[in-house]
Amino acid sequence: VAGLVGTALCSFTLLWNTRLARSMVVLLVSQCMMLGALRFHFSGAGALGGLMLGVGCNWVWRKGLPRPLALGPDAHYATDTEHDLEKLWGLFAQPLLFGVIGTAVEFRTMEASVVPKALLVLAVGVGVRLLMAYLAVLGGKLGMKERLFIALSWIPKATVQAALASVPADLIAEFKAGDKEYKAWGQAIITIAVFSIILTAPI
């Protein structure tokens, strides 16, 4: 519902009649959805609303809807907005995300046993993903080298890990603040995420 409402708001290209205005309204609407979902403890809805917003804006801009409040159909609106938000992500948001998750790791208080466990979990996860990616492209005309290239290219690049790593720790801080065992588990999850970023992002 939030995605549809956001799409309706962003579709008024008669108001958002410049490239910057369209990019900014998409950014602001998506952030409002994320913050609103967090406010009502339904964080998944914000991401889903953002996804629907992107699909919806692409559709209404291409169709030039709604006609009384739109400048007309234009396939370049979505492409231009995508490029603008991609620049914002690469220059500002992504470094900030990785920096914040890096500061959450407390190496001084970390138990030594967490490190080998984190590396083991990461190795098993990446290994299974590589195997599944390789098997997913069997049966076609691709050669072994091409299938291996696809499997390697599908290795996670740490963005999702960085975005979600702190969620368990935040929930623990909210609902299990006095439980040291839960706090240690949350810290271990962040540690695994940081190792995954260090090891997989350069690939």
Backbone as ProteinMPNN parsed JSONL, in Angstrom:
{"seq_chain_A": "VAGLVGTALCSFTLLWNTRLARSMVVLLVSQCMMLGALRFHFSGAGALGGLMLGVGCNWVWRKGLPRPLALGPDAHYATDTEHDLEKLWGLFAQPLLFGVIGTAVEFRTMEASVVPKALLVLAVGVGVRLLMAYLAVLGGKLGMKERLFIALSWIPKATVQAALASVPADLIAEFKAGDKEYKAWGQAIITIAVFSIILTAPI", "coords_chain_A": {"N_chain_A": [[0.837, -1.19, 0.0], [1.918, 1.255, 0.853], [3.895, 1.524, -1.097], [2.335, 1.875, -3.39], [0.997, 4.263, -2.795], [3.202, 5.955, -2.603], [4.106, 5.768, -5.238], [1.994, 7.022, -6.578], [2.327, 9.637, -5.631], [4.865, 10.284, -6.639], [4.327, 10.257, -9.305], [3.419, 12.649, -10.241], [4.577, 14.368, -12.438], [4.279, 16.844, -13.468], [4.599, 18.52, -11.365], [7.095, 17.622, -10.359], [9.167, 18.497, -12.272], [11.793, 18.487, -13.12], [14.926, 16.76, -13.502], [16.413, 16.544, -11.127], [14.432, 17.107, -9.212], [12.679, 14.916, -9.497], [14.362, 12.791, -8.775], [14.935, 13.48, -6.114], [12.374, 13.421, -4.908], [11.712, 10.736, -5.106], [13.739, 9.66, -3.497], [13.122, 10.868, -0.978], [10.493, 9.935, -0.496], [10.919, 7.17, -0.368], [12.61, 7.037, 1.873], [10.888, 7.982, 3.837], [9.068, 5.879, 3.888], [10.704, 3.799, 4.832], [11.473, 4.757, 7.394], [8.94, 5.088, 8.554], [8.041, 2.435, 8.579], [9.888, 1.319, 10.361], [9.188, 2.725, 12.627], [6.773, 1.571, 13.328], [7.581, -0.952, 13.933], [7.892, -2.775, 11.8], [9.895, -3.51, 9.877], [10.459, -4.844, 7.484], [8.469, -4.079, 5.741], [9.135, -1.547, 4.823], [11.318, -1.926, 3.054], [10.063, -3.542, 1.139], [8.099, -1.765, 0.281], [9.759, 0.186, -0.88], [10.775, -1.273, -3.027], [8.415, -1.699, -4.522], [7.87, 0.944, -5.064], [9.903, 1.688, -6.869], [9.318, -0.001, -9.084], [6.717, 0.873, -9.634], [7.05, 3.65, -10.212], [8.613, 3.536, -12.52], [6.755, 2.407, -14.269], [4.536, 4.255, -14.325], [5.793, 6.588, -15.212], [6.695, 5.838, -17.748], [4.258, 5.461, -18.99], [3.126, 7.925, -18.761], [1.334, 8.724, -16.771], [-0.526, 10.089, -13.938], [-2.601, 11.506, -16.452], [-3.606, 14.269, -16.272], [-1.788, 15.396, -14.475], [0.744, 14.87, -15.305], [3.723, 15.233, -17.268], [3.835, 13.777, -19.541], [4.487, 10.684, -21.349], [7.707, 9.268, -20.78], [10.534, 7.488, -21.176], [13.012, 7.967, -20.184], [12.97, 9.086, -17.668], [12.958, 7.225, -15.515], [15.448, 5.984, -15.904], [17.243, 8.137, -15.614], [16.741, 8.858, -12.937], [17.529, 6.518, -11.671], [20.304, 6.529, -12.211], [21.091, 8.848, -10.829], [20.49, 8.172, -8.143], [22.131, 5.989, -7.902], [24.663, 7.162, -7.987], [24.543, 8.648, -5.621], [24.373, 6.576, -3.787], [26.844, 5.222, -4.207], [28.788, 7.203, -3.648], [28.182, 8.228, -1.143], [26.215, 6.837, 0.607], [26.901, 4.047, 0.635], [29.707, 3.931, 1.522], [29.239, 5.038, 4.071], [27.525, 3.139, 5.219], [29.211, 0.833, 5.363], [31.191, 1.883, 6.983], [29.814, 2.387, 9.389], [29.002, -0.206, 10.17], [31.473, -1.297, 10.559], [32.431, 0.061, 12.821], [30.887, -1.091, 14.737], [31.971, -3.444, 15.557], [33.596, -4.863, 18.235], [36.623, -5.511, 18.913], [38.221, -5.775, 21.15], [36.665, -6.846, 23.167], [35.866, -9.182, 22.093], [35.46, -12.687, 21.973], [38.035, -15.098, 21.501], [37.326, -17.462, 20.284], [35.312, -16.856, 18.559], [36.238, -15.95, 16.084], [37.4, -18.165, 14.448], [35.014, -19.629, 14.194], [33.392, -17.817, 12.845], [34.78, -17.599, 10.405], [34.492, -20.233, 9.529], [31.694, -20.489, 9.208], [31.355, -18.595, 7.181], [32.943, -19.711, 5.12], [31.583, -22.131, 4.608], [29.058, -21.141, 3.846], [29.669, -19.554, 1.531], [30.813, -21.552, -0.035], [28.656, -23.359, -0.453], [26.941, -21.631, -1.813], [28.442, -21.106, -4.148], [28.461, -23.692, -5.283], [25.693, -24.114, -5.717], [25.153, -22.022, -7.497], [26.698, -22.805, -9.662], [25.437, -25.238, -10.338], [22.968, -24.238, -11.051], [23.172, -23.268, -13.628], [23.567, -25.412, -15.232], [22.937, -27.658, -17.962], [22.587, -25.994, -20.103], [24.19, -24.381, -22.908], [26.574, -23.53, -22.01], [30.078, -23.598, -21.303], [32.426, -25.29, -19.039], [34.212, -23.421, -17.927], [32.799, -21.06, -18.289], [30.559, -21.519, -16.68], [31.818, -21.665, -14.218], [32.749, -19.046, -14.055], [30.309, -17.649, -13.849], [29.401, -18.68, -11.402], [31.357, -17.639, -9.659], [30.961, -14.913, -10.069], [28.567, -14.533, -8.832], [29.081, -14.48, -6.18], [28.386, -13.224, -2.948], [28.489, -9.689, -2.381], [28.69, -8.269, -0.051], [27.013, -6.093, 0.581], [24.354, -6.591, 1.424], [24.903, -8.046, 3.732], [26.138, -6.083, 5.31], [24.019, -4.324, 5.604], [22.112, -5.777, 7.037], [23.366, -6.873, 9.228], [23.414, -5.611, 11.732], [20.821, -5.772, 12.623], [19.897, -8.033, 14.272], [21.403, -7.417, 16.617], [20.337, -4.93, 17.295], [17.686, -5.63, 17.903], [18.146, -7.29, 20.067], [19.245, -5.447, 21.851], [16.971, -3.986, 22.309], [15.0, -5.759, 23.32], [16.29, -7.688, 24.873], [18.147, -6.538, 26.61], [19.524, -6.901, 29.025], [20.622, -9.402, 28.923], [23.48, -11.14, 28.747], [24.335, -13.293, 27.23], [22.74, -13.296, 24.9], [23.549, -10.832, 23.918], [26.202, -11.383, 23.287], [25.821, -13.192, 21.23], [24.621, -11.521, 19.298], [26.776, -9.818, 18.799], [28.519, -11.652, 17.698], [27.256, -12.242, 15.288], [27.511, -9.797, 13.954], [30.282, -9.763, 13.742], [30.762, -11.938, 11.996], [29.553, -10.867, 9.721], [31.236, -8.686, 9.19], [33.659, -9.988, 8.609], [32.815, -11.308, 6.311], [32.436, -9.147, 4.616], [35.063, -8.161, 4.409], [36.353, -10.303, 3.172], [34.87, -11.042, 0.877], [34.065, -8.757, -0.553], [36.28, -7.623, -2.095], [36.471, -9.397, -4.221]], "CA_chain_A": [[0.0, 0.0, 0.0], [2.809, 2.416, 0.905], [4.53, 1.64, -2.397], [1.371, 2.423, -4.337], [0.793, 5.671, -2.44], [4.42, 6.651, -3.004], [4.106, 5.843, -6.7], [1.036, 8.061, -6.957], [2.933, 10.933, -5.332], [5.989, 10.523, -7.545], [3.867, 10.29, -10.693], [3.017, 14.009, -10.615], [5.758, 14.962, -13.068], [4.027, 18.267, -13.721], [5.222, 19.178, -10.214], [8.509, 17.225, -10.329], [9.429, 18.68, -13.703], [13.221, 18.444, -13.419], [15.566, 15.492, -13.137], [16.761, 16.602, -9.705], [13.203, 17.04, -8.416], [12.183, 13.535, -9.517], [15.266, 11.961, -7.976], [14.787, 13.841, -4.71], [11.079, 12.974, -4.377], [11.819, 9.284, -4.939], [14.569, 9.438, -2.32], [12.401, 11.269, 0.232], [9.364, 9.025, -0.281], [11.442, 5.871, 0.067], [13.096, 7.174, 3.243], [9.705, 8.071, 4.7], [8.524, 4.526, 4.036], [11.599, 3.03, 5.699], [11.373, 5.26, 8.769], [7.599, 4.776, 9.03], [7.972, 1.005, 8.886], [10.645, 1.11, 11.6], [8.415, 3.301, 13.737], [5.723, 0.626, 13.703], [8.222, -2.255, 14.149], [7.601, -3.627, 10.665], [10.963, -3.014, 9.017], [10.412, -5.459, 6.163], [7.519, -3.365, 4.889], [9.804, -0.412, 4.202], [12.076, -2.413, 1.9], [9.1, -3.971, 0.129], [7.51, -0.547, -0.274], [10.752, 0.782, -1.761], [10.805, -2.061, -4.263], [7.198, -1.381, -5.265], [7.987, 2.329, -5.518], [10.723, 1.7, -8.08], [8.56, -0.613, -10.182], [5.579, 1.727, -9.952], [7.499, 4.885, -10.869], [9.024, 3.178, -13.878], [5.559, 2.16, -15.077], [3.726, 5.464, -14.547], [6.558, 7.545, -16.01], [6.685, 5.377, -19.135], [2.903, 5.617, -19.516], [2.717, 9.32, -18.66], [0.147, 8.775, -15.905], [-1.888, 10.384, -14.418], [-2.478, 12.458, -17.552], [-3.738, 15.705, -15.934], [-0.691, 15.877, -13.632], [2.009, 14.357, -15.825], [4.241, 15.908, -18.45], [3.712, 12.879, -20.681], [5.346, 9.498, -21.236], [9.134, 9.458, -21.033], [11.266, 6.327, -20.662], [14.29, 8.381, -19.603], [12.808, 9.522, -16.28], [13.391, 6.159, -14.606], [16.893, 5.783, -16.084], [17.941, 9.274, -15.008], [16.619, 8.751, -11.482], [18.381, 5.4, -11.256], [21.705, 6.972, -12.254], [21.31, 9.811, -9.749], [20.498, 7.467, -6.862], [23.318, 5.133, -7.897], [25.786, 8.016, -7.601], [24.386, 8.952, -4.2], [24.708, 5.345, -3.064], [28.26, 4.923, -4.303], [29.635, 8.248, -3.085], [27.84, 8.607, 0.231], [25.505, 5.876, 1.445], [27.621, 2.781, 0.79], [30.813, 4.08, 2.474], [28.698, 5.261, 5.406], [27.028, 1.852, 5.706], [30.34, -0.015, 5.736], [31.872, 2.494, 8.123], [29.016, 2.19, 10.603], [29.049, -1.609, 10.591], [32.827, -1.554, 11.047], [32.578, 0.58, 14.177], [30.093, -1.896, 15.667], [32.759, -4.608, 15.992], [34.444, -4.569, 19.391], [37.633, -6.566, 18.918], [38.798, -5.93, 22.484], [35.788, -7.675, 23.99], [35.481, -10.364, 21.332], [36.075, -13.947, 22.366], [38.9, -15.619, 20.442], [36.678, -18.584, 19.602], [34.34, -16.355, 17.574], [36.884, -15.744, 14.79], [37.367, -19.361, 13.598], [33.627, -19.985, 13.904], [32.923, -16.891, 11.809], [35.393, -17.989, 9.143], [33.9, -21.505, 9.121], [30.351, -20.195, 8.697], [31.522, -17.89, 5.915], [33.451, -20.649, 4.114], [30.5, -23.06, 4.256], [28.033, -20.392, 3.126], [30.154, -19.212, 0.196], [30.991, -22.803, -0.769], [27.34, -23.834, -0.886], [26.427, -20.699, -2.829], [29.178, -21.365, -5.38], [27.98, -24.95, -5.844], [24.326, -23.932, -6.209], [25.211, -21.161, -8.677], [27.231, -23.632, -10.749], [24.402, -26.201, -10.734], [21.814, -23.518, -11.605], [23.353, -23.002, -15.053], [23.789, -26.656, -15.952], [21.887, -27.997, -18.92], [22.621, -25.095, -21.247], [25.31, -24.524, -23.828], [27.765, -22.926, -21.421], [31.171, -24.494, -20.966], [32.754, -25.361, -17.623], [34.816, -22.159, -17.521], [31.736, -20.055, -18.23], [29.754, -21.798, -15.486], [32.63, -21.26, -13.066], [32.75, -17.584, -14.024], [29.007, -17.228, -13.325], [29.364, -19.014, -9.981], [32.2, -16.681, -8.939], [30.378, -13.575, -10.159], [27.407, -14.483, -7.943], [29.497, -14.423, -4.777], [27.831, -12.009, -2.325], [29.436, -8.56, -2.343], [28.73, -7.697, 1.297], [26.083, -4.998, 0.841], [23.241, -7.101, 2.234], [25.442, -8.379, 5.058], [26.349, -4.843, 6.05], [22.73, -3.706, 5.903], [21.302, -6.576, 7.959], [24.151, -7.436, 10.327], [23.121, -4.993, 13.019], [19.417, -5.945, 12.996], [19.767, -8.848, 15.492], [21.948, -6.702, 17.774], [19.371, -3.889, 17.658], [16.551, -6.292, 18.553], [18.623, -7.74, 21.379], [19.356, -4.259, 22.695], [15.633, -3.507, 22.63], [14.174, -6.71, 24.054], [17.094, -8.535, 25.759], [19.288, -5.673, 26.917], [20.28, -7.371, 30.177], [21.07, -10.784, 28.733], [24.832, -11.11, 28.194], [24.486, -14.344, 26.222], [22.147, -12.793, 23.661], [24.409, -9.748, 23.433], [27.37, -12.02, 22.668], [25.375, -13.746, 19.952], [24.463, -10.406, 18.373], [28.11, -9.369, 18.42], [29.091, -12.675, 16.816], [26.654, -12.062, 13.959], [28.166, -8.634, 13.342], [31.649, -10.174, 13.413], [30.692, -12.743, 10.779], [29.246, -9.962, 8.617], [32.434, -7.899, 8.881], [34.589, -10.878, 7.915], [32.295, -11.557, 4.965], [32.714, -7.937, 3.843], [36.508, -8.082, 4.151], [36.817, -11.386, 2.314], [34.142, -11.196, -0.39], [33.904, -7.501, -1.307], [37.315, -7.379, -3.11], [36.445, -10.39, -5.309]], "C_chain_A": [[0.883, 1.257, 0.0], [3.511, 2.627, -0.43], [3.616, 2.247, -3.436], [1.104, 3.911, -4.07], [2.012, 6.5, -2.854], [4.523, 6.813, -4.518], [3.177, 6.947, -7.18], [1.627, 9.454, -6.732], [4.041, 11.27, -6.323], [5.55, 10.664, -8.998], [3.516, 11.69, -11.164], [4.192, 14.765, -11.242], [5.525, 16.41, -13.504], [4.597, 19.108, -12.577], [6.714, 18.894, -10.168], [9.026, 17.291, -11.763], [10.906, 18.798, -14.055], [13.782, 17.102, -12.956], [15.889, 15.45, -11.646], [15.514, 16.45, -8.828], [12.659, 15.619, -8.368], [13.056, 12.618, -8.676], [15.082, 12.224, -6.483], [13.458, 13.349, -4.129], [11.075, 11.465, -4.204], [12.629, 8.95, -3.692], [13.801, 9.744, -1.033], [11.236, 10.324, 0.537], [9.853, 7.67, 0.218], [11.953, 5.931, 1.505], [11.939, 7.289, 4.232], [9.087, 6.7, 4.925], [9.386, 3.687, 4.973], [11.457, 3.461, 7.151], [9.995, 4.983, 9.364], [7.454, 3.313, 9.396], [8.726, 0.682, 10.17], [9.883, 1.625, 12.814], [7.354, 2.338, 14.239], [6.239, -0.81, 13.798], [7.874, -3.251, 13.044], [8.596, -3.281, 9.561], [10.921, -3.607, 7.615], [9.488, -4.739, 5.202], [8.167, -2.195, 4.18], [10.577, -0.823, 2.964], [11.145, -2.852, 0.779], [8.42, -2.77, -0.528], [8.458, 0.161, -1.222], [10.855, 0.058, -3.092], [9.593, -1.741, -5.14], [7.241, 0.048, -5.816], [8.786, 2.405, -6.813], [9.99, 1.14, -9.284], [7.425, 0.307, -10.625], [5.974, 2.996, -10.676], [7.925, 4.616, -12.306], [7.807, 3.036, -14.78], [4.792, 3.451, -15.37], [4.475, 6.5, -15.376], [6.589, 7.144, -17.477], [5.323, 5.588, -19.794], [2.436, 7.075, -19.51], [1.458, 9.509, -17.841], [0.479, 9.48, -14.591], [-1.849, 11.565, -15.384], [-2.662, 13.929, -17.151], [-2.531, 16.268, -15.176], [0.676, 15.384, -14.099], [2.425, 15.13, -17.062], [4.063, 15.075, -19.711], [4.653, 11.704, -20.528], [6.798, 9.809, -21.582], [9.894, 8.313, -20.374], [12.559, 6.718, -19.967], [14.165, 8.81, -18.135], [13.36, 8.483, -15.31], [14.899, 5.946, -14.687], [17.691, 6.901, -15.42], [17.909, 9.197, -13.484], [17.497, 7.635, -10.944], [19.844, 5.811, -11.211], [22.017, 7.941, -11.114], [21.412, 9.113, -8.399], [21.689, 6.519, -6.756], [24.559, 5.927, -7.493], [25.739, 8.344, -6.113], [24.777, 7.757, -3.35], [26.215, 5.103, -3.053], [29.155, 5.935, -3.604], [29.391, 8.514, -1.607], [27.297, 7.447, 1.067], [26.295, 4.587, 1.677], [28.842, 2.912, 1.706], [30.334, 4.301, 3.906], [28.204, 3.958, 6.021], [28.165, 0.967, 6.178], [31.093, 0.557, 6.936], [31.138, 2.264, 9.423], [29.108, 0.749, 11.084], [30.441, -1.964, 11.103], [33.034, -1.074, 12.471], [31.815, -0.246, 15.204], [30.858, -3.108, 16.193], [33.697, -4.19, 17.113], [35.471, -5.696, 19.549], [38.204, -6.8, 20.321], [37.966, -6.851, 23.365], [35.393, -8.975, 23.303], [36.196, -11.61, 21.851], [36.867, -14.52, 21.193], [38.228, -16.732, 19.649], [35.702, -18.13, 18.522], [34.955, -16.292, 16.185], [36.894, -17.015, 13.941], [35.953, -19.818, 13.266], [33.061, -19.107, 12.794], [33.483, -17.28, 10.446], [34.808, -19.303, 8.621], [32.507, -21.293, 8.529], [30.434, -19.532, 7.326], [31.977, -18.841, 4.814], [32.36, -21.614, 3.657], [29.433, -22.345, 3.421], [28.45, -20.07, 1.701], [30.325, -20.465, -0.652], [29.674, -23.354, -1.302], [26.768, -22.94, -1.972], [27.129, -20.908, -4.164], [28.662, -22.629, -6.073], [26.587, -24.786, -6.446], [24.298, -23.048, -7.47], [25.728, -21.936, -9.886], [26.166, -24.596, -11.266], [23.22, -25.51, -11.415], [21.947, -23.289, -13.103], [23.744, -24.25, -15.832], [22.65, -26.872, -16.947], [21.84, -27.089, -20.122], [23.83, -25.367, -22.13], [26.599, -23.926, -23.277], [28.821, -23.985, -21.134], [31.48, -24.44, -19.473], [33.34, -24.042, -17.128], [33.761, -21.059, -17.388], [30.853, -20.256, -17.005], [30.514, -21.416, -14.222], [32.666, -19.74, -12.928], [31.435, -17.06, -13.439], [28.932, -17.496, -11.835], [30.174, -18.014, -9.164], [31.592, -15.277, -8.96], [29.171, -13.42, -9.242], [27.794, -14.552, -6.467], [28.94, -13.144, -4.153], [28.894, -10.937, -2.17], [29.279, -7.713, -1.079], [27.722, -6.596, 1.573], [24.932, -5.446, 1.746], [23.717, -7.439, 3.641], [25.606, -7.137, 5.91], [25.025, -4.217, 6.467], [21.975, -4.445, 6.993], [22.049, -7.042, 9.207], [23.759, -6.881, 11.689], [21.685, -5.194, 13.481], [19.257, -6.842, 14.218], [20.274, -8.136, 16.744], [20.991, -5.604, 18.241], [18.165, -4.488, 18.381], [16.923, -6.785, 19.946], [18.723, -6.567, 22.342], [17.986, -3.75, 23.137], [14.877, -4.445, 23.555], [14.948, -7.571, 25.053], [18.332, -7.783, 26.229], [20.141, -6.212, 28.057], [20.844, -8.764, 30.045], [22.422, -10.786, 28.02], [25.028, -12.157, 27.092], [23.923, -13.894, 24.87], [23.004, -11.686, 23.059], [25.64, -10.311, 22.74], [27.005, -12.612, 21.313], [25.212, -12.641, 18.902], [25.801, -9.889, 17.882], [28.777, -10.365, 17.475], [28.538, -12.55, 15.398], [27.298, -10.881, 13.238], [29.581, -8.989, 12.91], [31.69, -10.991, 12.133], [30.435, -11.849, 9.565], [30.482, -9.163, 8.204], [33.469, -8.756, 8.15], [34.123, -11.157, 6.49], [32.547, -10.356, 4.056], [34.197, -7.902, 3.449], [36.944, -9.105, 3.099], [36.121, -11.441, 0.948], [34.04, -9.909, -1.207], [34.99, -7.282, -2.364], [37.223, -8.293, -4.321], [35.701, -9.826, -6.521]], "O_chain_A": [[0.635, 2.2, -0.751], [3.706, 3.765, -0.857], [4.053, 3.041, -4.269], [0.999, 4.711, -5.0], [1.875, 7.602, -3.385], [4.963, 7.848, -5.018], [3.524, 7.715, -8.078], [1.443, 10.348, -7.559], [4.142, 12.405, -6.79], [6.318, 11.14, -9.834], [3.331, 11.908, -12.361], [4.733, 15.692, -10.638], [6.468, 17.114, -13.864], [5.022, 20.246, -12.778], [7.515, 19.806, -9.964], [9.29, 16.263, -12.387], [11.24, 19.173, -15.179], [13.187, 16.41, -12.13], [15.662, 14.437, -10.984], [15.544, 15.745, -7.819], [12.223, 15.16, -7.312], [12.548, 11.765, -7.948], [15.075, 11.289, -5.682], [13.416, 12.906, -2.982], [10.489, 10.96, -3.246], [12.255, 8.067, -2.92], [13.832, 8.948, -0.095], [11.016, 9.957, 1.691], [9.261, 7.092, 1.129], [11.757, 4.988, 2.272], [12.008, 6.754, 5.338], [8.633, 6.393, 6.028], [8.864, 2.95, 5.809], [11.335, 2.618, 8.041], [9.887, 4.676, 10.551], [6.824, 2.977, 10.398], [8.269, -0.129, 10.976], [9.93, 1.031, 13.892], [7.066, 2.292, 15.435], [5.462, -1.764, 13.752], [7.596, -4.42, 13.314], [8.224, -2.831, 8.477], [11.308, -2.942, 6.653], [9.693, -4.778, 3.989], [7.795, -1.875, 3.052], [10.507, -0.15, 1.935], [11.4, -2.572, -0.393], [8.193, -2.758, -1.737], [8.032, 0.682, -2.253], [11.002, 0.678, -4.145], [9.726, -1.537, -6.346], [6.715, 0.324, -6.895], [8.395, 3.103, -7.748], [10.025, 1.718, -10.37], [7.194, 0.502, -11.818], [5.322, 3.389, -11.644], [7.619, 5.401, -13.204], [7.822, 3.49, -15.924], [4.437, 3.718, -16.518], [3.86, 7.22, -16.163], [6.518, 8.002, -18.357], [5.235, 5.858, -20.992], [1.462, 7.419, -20.18], [0.615, 10.346, -18.163], [1.634, 9.476, -14.166], [-1.123, 12.53, -15.143], [-1.924, 14.776, -17.656], [-2.275, 17.472, -15.222], [1.656, 15.476, -13.36], [1.583, 15.621, -17.813], [4.131, 15.602, -20.822], [5.529, 11.723, -19.664], [7.083, 10.518, -22.547], [9.894, 8.187, -19.15], [13.146, 5.912, -19.246], [15.175, 8.886, -17.435], [14.126, 8.807, -14.402], [15.557, 5.751, -13.665], [18.691, 6.646, -14.748], [18.918, 9.438, -12.82], [18.132, 7.778, -9.9], [20.551, 5.472, -10.263], [23.083, 7.863, -10.503], [22.302, 9.414, -7.604], [22.197, 6.272, -5.663], [25.404, 5.431, -6.748], [26.763, 8.322, -5.429], [25.432, 7.904, -2.318], [26.792, 4.811, -2.006], [30.176, 5.562, -3.027], [30.286, 8.974, -0.898], [27.856, 7.117, 2.113], [26.348, 4.092, 2.803], [29.01, 2.079, 2.598], [30.952, 3.808, 4.85], [28.435, 3.697, 7.201], [28.1, 0.406, 7.272], [31.571, -0.185, 7.794], [31.757, 1.979, 10.448], [29.276, 0.506, 12.28], [30.586, -2.823, 11.974], [33.734, -1.722, 13.249], [32.059, -0.125, 16.405], [30.437, -3.732, 17.168], [34.497, -3.269, 16.953], [35.222, -6.694, 20.225], [38.624, -7.913, 20.638], [38.508, -7.557, 24.216], [34.662, -9.782, 23.876], [37.394, -11.578, 22.131], [36.437, -14.443, 20.043], [38.528, -16.922, 18.471], [35.309, -18.923, 17.666], [34.266, -16.552, 15.198], [36.437, -16.968, 12.799], [35.712, -20.34, 12.178], [32.344, -19.584, 11.915], [32.758, -17.293, 9.451], [34.645, -19.473, 7.413], [32.179, -21.848, 7.48], [29.672, -19.869, 6.42], [31.46, -18.789, 3.698], [32.226, -21.885, 2.464], [28.964, -22.877, 2.414], [27.68, -20.283, 0.764], [30.023, -20.455, -1.846], [29.585, -23.765, -2.459], [26.18, -23.425, -2.939], [26.479, -20.89, -5.21], [28.45, -22.642, -7.285], [26.325, -25.26, -7.551], [23.519, -23.295, -8.391], [25.248, -21.744, -11.003], [26.003, -24.758, -12.475], [22.547, -26.109, -12.253], [20.937, -23.13, -13.789], [24.204, -24.154, -16.969], [21.553, -26.338, -16.789], [21.121, -27.378, -21.079], [24.412, -26.451, -22.095], [27.598, -23.827, -23.989], [28.504, -25.118, -20.771], [30.885, -23.658, -18.732], [33.005, -23.589, -16.034], [33.828, -20.23, -16.48], [30.444, -19.288, -16.363], [29.927, -20.906, -13.268], [32.62, -19.21, -11.818], [31.442, -16.134, -12.628], [28.459, -16.65, -11.076], [29.735, -17.585, -8.097], [31.698, -14.538, -7.981], [28.789, -12.298, -8.908], [26.926, -14.669, -5.602], [29.014, -12.081, -4.77], [30.051, -11.231, -1.867], [29.699, -6.556, -1.055], [27.585, -6.19, 2.727], [24.584, -4.763, 2.709], [23.028, -7.159, 4.623], [25.255, -7.132, 7.09], [24.917, -3.647, 7.553], [21.273, -3.824, 7.791], [21.433, -7.552, 10.143], [23.773, -7.603, 12.686], [21.348, -4.831, 14.607], [18.541, -6.46, 15.143], [19.66, -8.232, 17.807], [20.847, -5.373, 19.442], [17.679, -3.919, 19.358], [16.125, -6.711, 20.881], [18.336, -6.673, 23.506], [17.854, -3.156, 24.207], [14.189, -3.994, 24.471], [14.354, -8.127, 25.977], [19.433, -8.332, 26.244], [21.355, -6.007, 28.066], [21.484, -9.26, 30.972], [22.502, -10.473, 26.832], [25.785, -11.941, 26.145], [24.552, -14.087, 23.83], [23.167, -11.61, 21.841], [26.077, -9.779, 21.719], [27.786, -12.541, 20.365], [25.619, -12.809, 17.752], [25.958, -9.56, 16.706], [29.508, -9.974, 16.565], [29.267, -12.732, 14.423], [27.594, -10.962, 12.046], [30.034, -8.571, 11.844], [32.549, -10.77, 11.279], [31.028, -12.05, 8.505], [30.744, -8.983, 7.015], [34.084, -8.303, 7.184], [34.936, -11.234, 5.569], [32.838, -10.519, 2.871], [34.534, -7.644, 2.293], [37.787, -8.819, 2.248], [36.736, -11.851, -0.036], [33.938, -9.968, -2.432], [34.671, -6.796, -3.449], [37.831, -8.006, -5.352], [35.571, -10.508, -7.538]]}, "name": "protein", "num_of_chains": 1, "seq": "VAGLVGTALCSFTLLWNTRLARSMVVLLVSQCMMLGALRFHFSGAGALGGLMLGVGCNWVWRKGLPRPLALGPDAHYATDTEHDLEKLWGLFAQPLLFGVIGTAVEFRTMEASVVPKALLVLAVGVGVRLLMAYLAVLGGKLGMKERLFIALSWIPKATVQAALASVPADLIAEFKAGDKEYKAWGQAIITIAVFSIILTAPI"}
